[in-house]
Amino acid sequence: MKQDNDSQGMAYLGSLPKRTVTLYIPLLLFVIVLLFPFYWMAVTTFKPDNELLSRDGNPFWIVKPTLAHLNKLLFHTSYPEWLWNTMVVSIVSTFVSLLCSVFAAYAIERLRFRGAKQVGLSIFLAYLVPPSILFIPLAAIVFKLGLFDTRWALILTYPTFLIPFATWLLMGYFRSIPYELEECALIDGATRFQILWKIILPLSVPGLISAAIFAFTLSWNEFIYALTFVSSSEVKTVSVAVVTELVEGDVYHWGPLMAGALLGSLPVAIIYSFFVEYYVSGLTGAVKE
C-alpha cells in the first residue's frame, strides 16, 4: 500500500515535459549558479590584461588565452610558499582538533556521567561565539607566548573554533553506535581505550571523515586569525596573502588574484570529490536521532 502511494506521489515525473520543468531546469539553474564563480575565476585567470580592461570585449569569453597571470603568480610571487603554509597549518590543526574531539565526544556521549548533555550543549554554544570577539584575547596570549608571526600562532588558535563543532558532530555519530557492542567488550575485559580504538573508531569512519573535512575547510579558508597573527609575507596563508600581497594601493591585479583564488579552491574541491559519500553518510549519522 505504501509503495502504491509513493508511486502515485512520483507520478508527476512520469512524462518528459513534466520532468523537464520540475527537475531538469531547476537542477540546471542550480548548477549554473553554483559553478559560475569558478567559471568567472577561470576566465579572468586566462584572459590577458587588454581584454580584462576593454569595454568592448565579451566579459564571459576569452579571445586570446594567456598563461601570463599564472606565470606571474607561481614564479614571480611567493604563492607556492603561501600554499605550503596553508597546507601545513590546515593539516596539523585538523589533526590536533580531530584528536581532541574524538576523546571529548567519546567521554561526553559514551561514559554517561552526570551533566554530560549540558557539557555537550556548552561545547556547541562555544562554536557559536564569533571569531571577531575571540581574536582579541587570543592575540594577547599569542604575544605573551612569543608565537606572533609564526605558523604555530595559527596552528594553536584554529582548534578554538574547530574542536567545538567537530566534537558536537562526533557526539551525534557516536550516539548512533549501539551501546551493546561496548558492554560486550567491557564484559570481555577490554579497556575504554581498546573499545575506542578497536570498536568505536572503525565504526565511525564516515563521521571522522566528515569532521576532518569540516575542520580542514575552515582552516583552509580562515581569514581573521591569519590576518591578525601573521604579518610576514613568507608566513602568510593563501586566503590572506592573495588579498594583501597582490593588491598595490588601489591597483588590483585581477588576473593573478583570480588565479590565486582558483588554485586555492582546488584542494578543498578535490577532497570533497573523493570523500563525498563518506561526508554525506557521516552527516546523516550525526543528525540521526
Coordinates of N, CA, C and O in Angstrom, one line a residue, residues 92-223:
V92 N 47.8 20.2 10.2 CA 48.2 20.0 11.6 C 47.1 20.4 12.5 O 46.7 19.7 13.5
S93 N 46.4 21.5 12.3 CA 45.3 22.0 13.1 C 44.1 21.0 13.0 O 43.4 20.8 14.0
T94 N 43.9 20.4 11.8 CA 42.8 19.5 11.7 C 43.1 18.2 12.5 O 42.2 17.7 13.1
F95 N 44.4 17.7 12.4 CA 44.7 16.5 13.2 C 44.6 16.8 14.7 O 44.0 15.9 15.4
V96 N 45.1 17.9 15.2 CA 45.0 18.2 16.6 C 43.5 18.3 17.0 O 43.1 17.8 18.1
S97 N 42.7 19.0 16.2 CA 41.3 19.2 16.6 C 40.6 17.9 16.6 O 39.7 17.6 17.4
L98 N 40.8 17.1 15.6 CA 40.1 15.8 15.5 C 40.5 14.9 16.6 O 39.7 14.2 17.2
L99 N 41.8 14.9 17.0 CA 42.2 14.1 18.1 C 41.5 14.5 19.4 O 41.0 13.6 20.2
C100 N 41.5 15.8 19.7 CA 40.8 16.3 20.9 C 39.3 16.0 20.8 O 38.7 15.7 21.8
S101 N 38.7 16.2 19.7 CA 37.3 16.0 19.5 C 36.9 14.5 19.7 O 35.8 14.3 20.3
V102 N 37.7 13.6 19.3 CA 37.4 12.2 19.5 C 37.3 11.9 21.0 O 36.3 11.2 21.4
F103 N 38.3 12.3 21.7 CA 38.3 12.0 23.2 C 37.1 12.7 23.9 O 36.5 12.1 24.8
A104 N 36.9 14.0 23.5 CA 35.9 14.7 24.1 C 34.5 14.1 23.8 O 33.6 14.0 24.7
A105 N 34.2 13.8 22.6 CA 32.9 13.3 22.2 C 32.7 11.9 22.8 O 31.6 11.6 23.2
Y106 N 33.7 11.1 22.9 CA 33.6 9.8 23.5 C 33.3 9.9 25.0 O 32.4 9.2 25.5
A107 N 34.0 10.8 25.6 CA 33.7 10.9 27.1 C 32.3 11.5 27.4 O 31.7 11.0 28.3
I108 N 31.9 12.4 26.6 CA 30.6 13.0 26.8 C 29.4 12.1 26.5 O 28.5 12.0 27.2
E109 N 29.6 11.4 25.4 CA 28.5 10.6 24.8 C 28.4 9.1 25.4 O 27.4 8.6 25.5
R110 N 29.6 8.5 25.7 CA 29.6 7.1 26.0 C 29.8 6.8 27.5 O 29.5 5.7 27.9
L111 N 30.4 7.8 28.2 CA 30.7 7.5 29.6 C 29.5 7.8 30.5 O 29.5 7.3 31.7
R112 N 28.5 8.5 30.0 CA 27.2 8.7 30.7 C 27.4 9.3 32.1 O 26.8 8.8 33.1
F113 N 28.2 10.3 32.3 CA 28.3 11.0 33.6 C 27.3 12.0 33.7 O 26.7 12.5 32.8
R114 N 27.1 12.5 35.0 CA 26.0 13.5 35.2 C 26.4 14.8 34.6 O 27.5 15.3 34.8
G115 N 25.4 15.4 33.9 CA 25.7 16.7 33.3 C 26.3 16.6 31.9 O 26.8 17.6 31.4
A116 N 26.4 15.4 31.3 CA 27.0 15.2 30.0 C 26.3 16.0 28.9 O 26.9 16.6 28.1
K117 N 25.0 16.0 29.0 CA 24.2 16.7 28.0 C 24.5 18.2 28.0 O 24.6 18.9 27.0
Q118 N 24.6 18.7 29.3 CA 24.8 20.2 29.4 C 26.2 20.5 28.9 O 26.4 21.6 28.3
V119 N 27.2 19.6 29.2 CA 28.5 19.9 28.7 C 28.6 19.9 27.2 O 29.2 20.7 26.6
G120 N 27.9 18.9 26.6 CA 27.8 18.9 25.1 C 27.2 20.1 24.5 O 27.7 20.6 23.5
L121 N 26.1 20.6 25.1 CA 25.5 21.8 24.7 C 26.4 23.0 24.8 O 26.4 23.9 23.9
S122 N 27.1 23.1 25.9 CA 28.0 24.2 26.1 C 29.1 24.2 25.1 O 29.6 25.3 24.7
I123 N 29.6 23.0 24.7 CA 30.6 22.9 23.7 C 30.1 23.4 22.4 O 30.8 24.2 21.6
F124 N 28.9 23.1 22.0 CA 28.3 23.5 20.8 C 28.1 25.1 20.8 O 28.3 25.8 19.8
L125 N 27.7 25.6 21.9 CA 27.5 27.0 22.1 C 28.8 27.8 22.0 O 28.8 28.9 21.5
A126 N 29.9 27.1 22.4 CA 31.2 27.8 22.2 C 31.5 28.0 20.8 O 32.2 28.9 20.4
Y127 N 31.1 27.1 19.9 CA 31.3 27.2 18.5 C 30.6 28.4 17.9 O 31.1 29.0 16.9
L128 N 29.5 28.8 18.5 CA 28.7 29.9 18.0 C 29.3 31.3 18.4 O 28.8 32.3 17.9
V129 N 30.3 31.3 19.2 CA 30.9 32.6 19.6 C 31.7 33.1 18.3 O 32.5 32.4 17.8
P130 N 31.5 34.4 17.9 CA 32.1 34.9 16.7 C 33.6 35.0 16.9 O 34.1 35.4 17.9
P131 N 34.4 34.7 15.8 CA 35.8 34.8 15.9 C 36.3 36.3 16.1 O 37.3 36.5 16.7
S132 N 35.4 37.2 15.7 CA 35.8 38.6 15.9 C 35.8 39.0 17.3 O 36.4 40.1 17.7
I133 N 35.2 38.2 18.2 CA 35.3 38.5 19.6 C 36.4 37.8 20.3 O 37.1 38.3 21.2
L134 N 36.8 36.6 19.8 CA 37.8 35.8 20.4 C 39.2 36.2 20.0 O 40.2 36.0 20.7
F135 N 39.4 36.9 18.8 CA 40.8 37.1 18.3 C 41.5 38.1 19.2 O 42.7 38.1 19.2
I136 N 40.8 39.0 19.9 CA 41.5 40.0 20.8 C 42.2 39.3 22.0 O 43.4 39.5 22.2
P137 N 41.4 38.5 22.8 CA 42.2 37.8 23.9 C 43.2 36.8 23.4 O 44.2 36.6 24.0
L138 N 42.9 36.1 22.2 CA 43.8 35.2 21.7 C 45.1 35.9 21.2 O 46.2 35.3 21.3
A139 N 44.9 37.1 20.7 CA 46.1 37.9 20.3 C 47.0 38.2 21.5 O 48.3 38.1 21.4
A140 N 46.4 38.5 22.6 CA 47.2 38.7 23.8 C 48.0 37.5 24.3 O 49.2 37.6 24.6
I141 N 47.3 36.3 24.2 CA 48.0 35.1 24.5 C 49.1 34.8 23.5 O 50.2 34.3 23.9
V142 N 48.9 35.0 22.3 CA 49.9 34.7 21.2 C 51.1 35.6 21.5 O 52.3 35.1 21.4
F143 N 50.9 36.9 21.8 CA 52.0 37.8 22.0 C 52.8 37.3 23.3 O 54.1 37.4 23.3
K144 N 52.1 36.9 24.3 CA 52.8 36.6 25.6 C 53.6 35.3 25.4 O 54.7 35.1 26.0
L145 N 53.1 34.4 24.5 CA 53.9 33.1 24.3 C 55.0 33.3 23.2 O 55.7 32.4 23.0
G146 N 55.1 34.5 22.6 CA 56.1 34.7 21.6 C 55.9 34.0 20.3 O 56.8 33.7 19.6
L147 N 54.6 33.7 20.0 CA 54.3 33.0 18.8 C 53.8 33.9 17.6 O 53.5 33.4 16.6
F148 N 53.8 35.2 17.9 CA 53.3 36.1 16.8 C 54.2 36.0 15.6 O 55.4 35.8 15.6
D149 N 53.5 36.0 14.4 CA 54.2 35.9 13.1 C 54.9 34.6 12.9 O 55.9 34.5 12.2
T150 N 54.3 33.5 13.4 CA 54.7 32.1 13.1 C 53.5 31.3 12.8 O 52.4 31.6 13.1
R151 N 53.8 30.1 12.1 CA 52.7 29.2 11.8 C 52.1 28.6 13.1 O 50.9 28.3 13.1
W152 N 52.9 28.5 14.2 CA 52.3 28.0 15.4 C 51.2 28.8 15.9 O 50.3 28.3 16.6
A153 N 51.2 30.1 15.7 CA 50.2 31.0 16.1 C 48.8 30.6 15.6 O 47.8 30.6 16.2
L154 N 48.8 30.2 14.3 CA 47.6 29.7 13.6 C 47.3 28.3 14.0 O 46.1 28.0 14.2
I155 N 48.3 27.4 14.1 CA 48.0 26.0 14.5 C 47.4 25.9 15.8 O 46.5 25.0 16.1
L156 N 47.8 26.7 16.8 CA 47.3 26.6 18.1 C 46.0 27.4 18.4 O 45.3 27.1 19.4
T157 N 45.7 28.3 17.5 CA 44.4 29.1 17.7 C 43.3 28.6 16.8 O 42.1 28.7 17.2
Y158 N 43.6 27.9 15.7 CA 42.5 27.4 14.9 C 41.6 26.3 15.7 O 40.4 26.3 15.5
P159 N 42.2 25.5 16.5 CA 41.4 24.5 17.2 C 40.3 25.1 18.1 O 39.4 24.5 18.5
T160 N 40.5 26.4 18.5 CA 39.5 27.1 19.3 C 38.1 27.1 18.7 O 37.1 27.1 19.4
F161 N 38.0 27.1 17.3 CA 36.7 27.1 16.7 C 36.5 25.8 15.9 O 35.4 25.5 15.5
L162 N 37.6 24.9 15.8 CA 37.4 23.6 15.1 C 36.9 22.6 16.1 O 36.0 21.8 15.7
I163 N 37.4 22.5 17.3 CA 37.1 21.5 18.3 C 35.6 21.5 18.7 O 35.0 20.4 18.7
P164 N 35.0 22.6 19.0 CA 33.6 22.6 19.4 C 32.7 21.9 18.4 O 31.9 21.0 18.8
F165 N 32.7 22.3 17.1 CA 31.8 21.8 16.2 C 32.1 20.3 15.9 O 31.2 19.5 15.7
A166 N 33.4 20.0 15.7 CA 33.8 18.6 15.5 C 33.4 17.7 16.6 O 33.0 16.6 16.4
T167 N 33.5 18.2 17.8 CA 33.0 17.4 19.0 C 31.5 17.2 18.9 O 31.1 16.0 19.1
W168 N 30.8 18.2 18.6 CA 29.3 18.1 18.5 C 29.0 17.1 17.4 O 28.0 16.3 17.6
L169 N 29.7 17.2 16.3 CA 29.4 16.3 15.2 C 29.7 14.8 15.5 O 28.9 13.9 15.2
L170 N 30.8 14.6 16.2 CA 31.2 13.2 16.6 C 30.3 12.7 17.7 O 30.0 11.5 17.7
M171 N 29.8 13.5 18.5 CA 28.9 13.1 19.6 C 27.6 12.5 18.9 O 27.1 11.5 19.3
G172 N 27.1 13.2 17.9 CA 25.9 12.7 17.2 C 26.2 11.4 16.5 O 25.3 10.5 16.5
Y173 N 27.4 11.2 16.0 CA 27.7 9.9 15.3 C 27.9 8.8 16.3 O 27.5 7.7 16.1
F174 N 28.7 9.1 17.4 CA 28.9 8.1 18.4 C 27.6 7.6 19.0 O 27.4 6.5 19.4
R175 N 26.6 8.5 19.1 CA 25.3 8.2 19.6 C 24.6 7.1 18.8 O 23.7 6.3 19.3
S176 N 24.9 7.0 17.5 CA 24.2 6.0 16.6 C 24.8 4.6 16.7 O 24.3 3.7 16.2
I177 N 25.9 4.5 17.4 CA 26.6 3.2 17.6 C 25.9 2.5 18.8 O 25.8 3.1 19.9
P178 N 25.5 1.2 18.7 CA 24.8 0.5 19.8 C 25.7 0.4 21.0 O 26.9 0.1 20.9
Y179 N 25.1 0.7 22.2 CA 25.8 0.5 23.4 C 26.1 -1.0 23.7 O 27.1 -1.2 24.5
E180 N 25.4 -1.9 23.1 CA 25.6 -3.3 23.4 C 27.0 -3.7 23.0 O 27.6 -4.6 23.7
L181 N 27.5 -3.2 21.9 CA 28.9 -3.5 21.5 C 29.9 -3.2 22.6 O 30.8 -3.9 22.9
E182 N 29.7 -2.0 23.1 CA 30.6 -1.6 24.2 C 30.5 -2.4 25.5 O 31.5 -2.7 26.1
E183 N 29.3 -2.7 25.8 CA 29.0 -3.5 27.0 C 29.6 -4.9 26.9 O 30.2 -5.4 27.8
C184 N 29.5 -5.5 25.7 CA 30.1 -6.8 25.5 C 31.6 -6.8 25.6 O 32.2 -7.7 26.1
A185 N 32.2 -5.7 25.1 CA 33.6 -5.6 25.2 C 34.1 -5.4 26.6 O 35.1 -5.9 27.0
L186 N 33.3 -4.6 27.4 CA 33.7 -4.5 28.8 C 33.6 -5.8 29.5 O 34.4 -6.1 30.4
I187 N 32.6 -6.6 29.2 CA 32.4 -7.9 29.9 C 33.6 -8.8 29.5 O 34.1 -9.6 30.4
D188 N 34.1 -8.7 28.3 CA 35.3 -9.5 27.9 C 36.6 -9.0 28.4 O 37.7 -9.5 28.2
G189 N 36.6 -7.8 29.2 CA 37.8 -7.3 29.8 C 38.5 -6.2 29.0 O 39.6 -5.9 29.4
A190 N 37.9 -5.7 28.0 CA 38.5 -4.6 27.2 C 38.5 -3.3 28.0 O 37.6 -3.0 28.8
T191 N 39.6 -2.5 27.8 CA 39.6 -1.2 28.5 C 38.9 -0.2 27.6 O 38.5 -0.5 26.5
R192 N 38.7 1.0 28.2 CA 38.0 2.0 27.5 C 38.8 2.5 26.2 O 38.2 2.7 25.2
F193 N 40.1 2.5 26.3 CA 40.9 2.9 25.2 C 40.8 1.8 24.1 O 40.8 2.2 22.9
Q194 N 40.8 0.6 24.5 CA 40.7 -0.5 23.5 C 39.4 -0.5 22.8 O 39.3 -0.7 21.6
I195 N 38.3 -0.2 23.5 CA 37.0 -0.1 22.9 C 37.0 1.1 21.9 O 36.4 1.0 20.8
L196 N 37.5 2.2 22.3 CA 37.6 3.4 21.4 C 38.4 3.1 20.2 O 37.9 3.4 19.1
W197 N 39.5 2.4 20.3 CA 40.4 2.2 19.2 C 39.9 1.1 18.3 O 40.0 1.2 17.1
K198 N 39.4 0.0 18.8 CA 39.1 -1.2 18.1 C 37.6 -1.3 17.7 O 37.3 -2.1 16.8
I199 N 36.7 -0.6 18.4 CA 35.3 -0.7 18.1 C 34.7 0.6 17.6 O 34.1 0.7 16.5
I200 N 34.8 1.7 18.4 CA 34.1 2.9 18.1 C 34.7 3.6 16.9 O 34.0 4.0 15.9
L201 N 36.0 3.7 16.8 CA 36.6 4.5 15.7 C 36.5 3.7 14.3 O 36.1 4.4 13.3
P202 N 36.6 2.4 14.2 CA 36.4 1.7 13.0 C 34.9 1.9 12.5 O 34.7 2.0 11.3
L203 N 34.0 1.9 13.4 CA 32.6 2.1 13.0 C 32.2 3.6 12.7 O 31.2 3.9 12.2
S204 N 33.1 4.5 13.1 CA 32.9 5.9 13.0 C 33.6 6.6 11.8 O 33.8 7.8 11.8
V205 N 34.1 5.8 10.9 CA 34.9 6.4 9.8 C 34.2 7.5 9.0 O 34.8 8.5 8.8
P206 N 32.9 7.3 8.6 CA 32.2 8.4 7.9 C 32.1 9.6 8.8 O 32.3 10.8 8.3
G207 N 31.9 9.5 10.1 CA 31.8 10.7 11.0 C 33.1 11.3 11.1 O 33.2 12.6 11.1
L208 N 34.2 10.5 11.2 CA 35.5 11.1 11.3 C 35.9 11.9 10.1 O 36.5 12.9 10.1
I209 N 35.6 11.3 8.9 CA 35.9 12.0 7.7 C 35.1 13.3 7.5 O 35.6 14.3 7.1
S210 N 33.8 13.2 7.9 CA 33.0 14.5 7.9 C 33.6 15.6 8.8 O 33.7 16.7 8.4
A211 N 34.0 15.2 10.0 CA 34.6 16.2 10.9 C 36.0 16.7 10.4 O 36.3 17.9 10.5
A212 N 36.7 15.8 9.8 CA 38.0 16.2 9.2 C 37.9 17.1 8.0 O 38.6 18.1 7.9
I213 N 36.9 16.8 7.2 CA 36.7 17.7 6.0 C 36.2 19.1 6.5 O 36.6 20.1 6.0
F214 N 35.3 19.1 7.5 CA 34.8 20.3 8.0 C 36.0 21.2 8.6 O 36.1 22.4 8.3
A215 N 36.8 20.5 9.4 CA 37.9 21.2 10.1 C 38.9 21.7 9.0 O 39.4 22.8 9.1
F216 N 39.2 20.9 8.1 CA 40.2 21.3 7.0 C 39.7 22.4 6.2 O 40.4 23.4 5.9
T217 N 38.4 22.4 5.8 CA 37.9 23.5 5.1 C 37.9 24.8 5.8 O 38.3 25.9 5.3
L218 N 37.5 24.8 7.1 CA 37.5 26.0 7.9 C 38.9 26.5 8.0 O 39.2 27.7 8.0
S219 N 39.9 25.6 8.3 CA 41.3 26.0 8.4 C 41.8 26.6 7.1 O 42.5 27.6 7.2
W220 N 41.5 26.0 6.0 CA 42.0 26.5 4.7 C 41.5 27.9 4.4 O 42.2 28.7 3.8
N221 N 40.2 28.2 4.7 CA 39.6 29.4 4.3 C 39.6 30.5 5.4 O 39.1 31.6 5.2
E222 N 40.2 30.2 6.6 CA 40.1 31.2 7.7 C 40.9 32.4 7.3 O 42.0 32.4 6.7
F223 N 40.4 33.6 7.8 CA 40.9 34.9 7.4 C 41.3 35.8 8.5 O 42.4 36.3 8.6

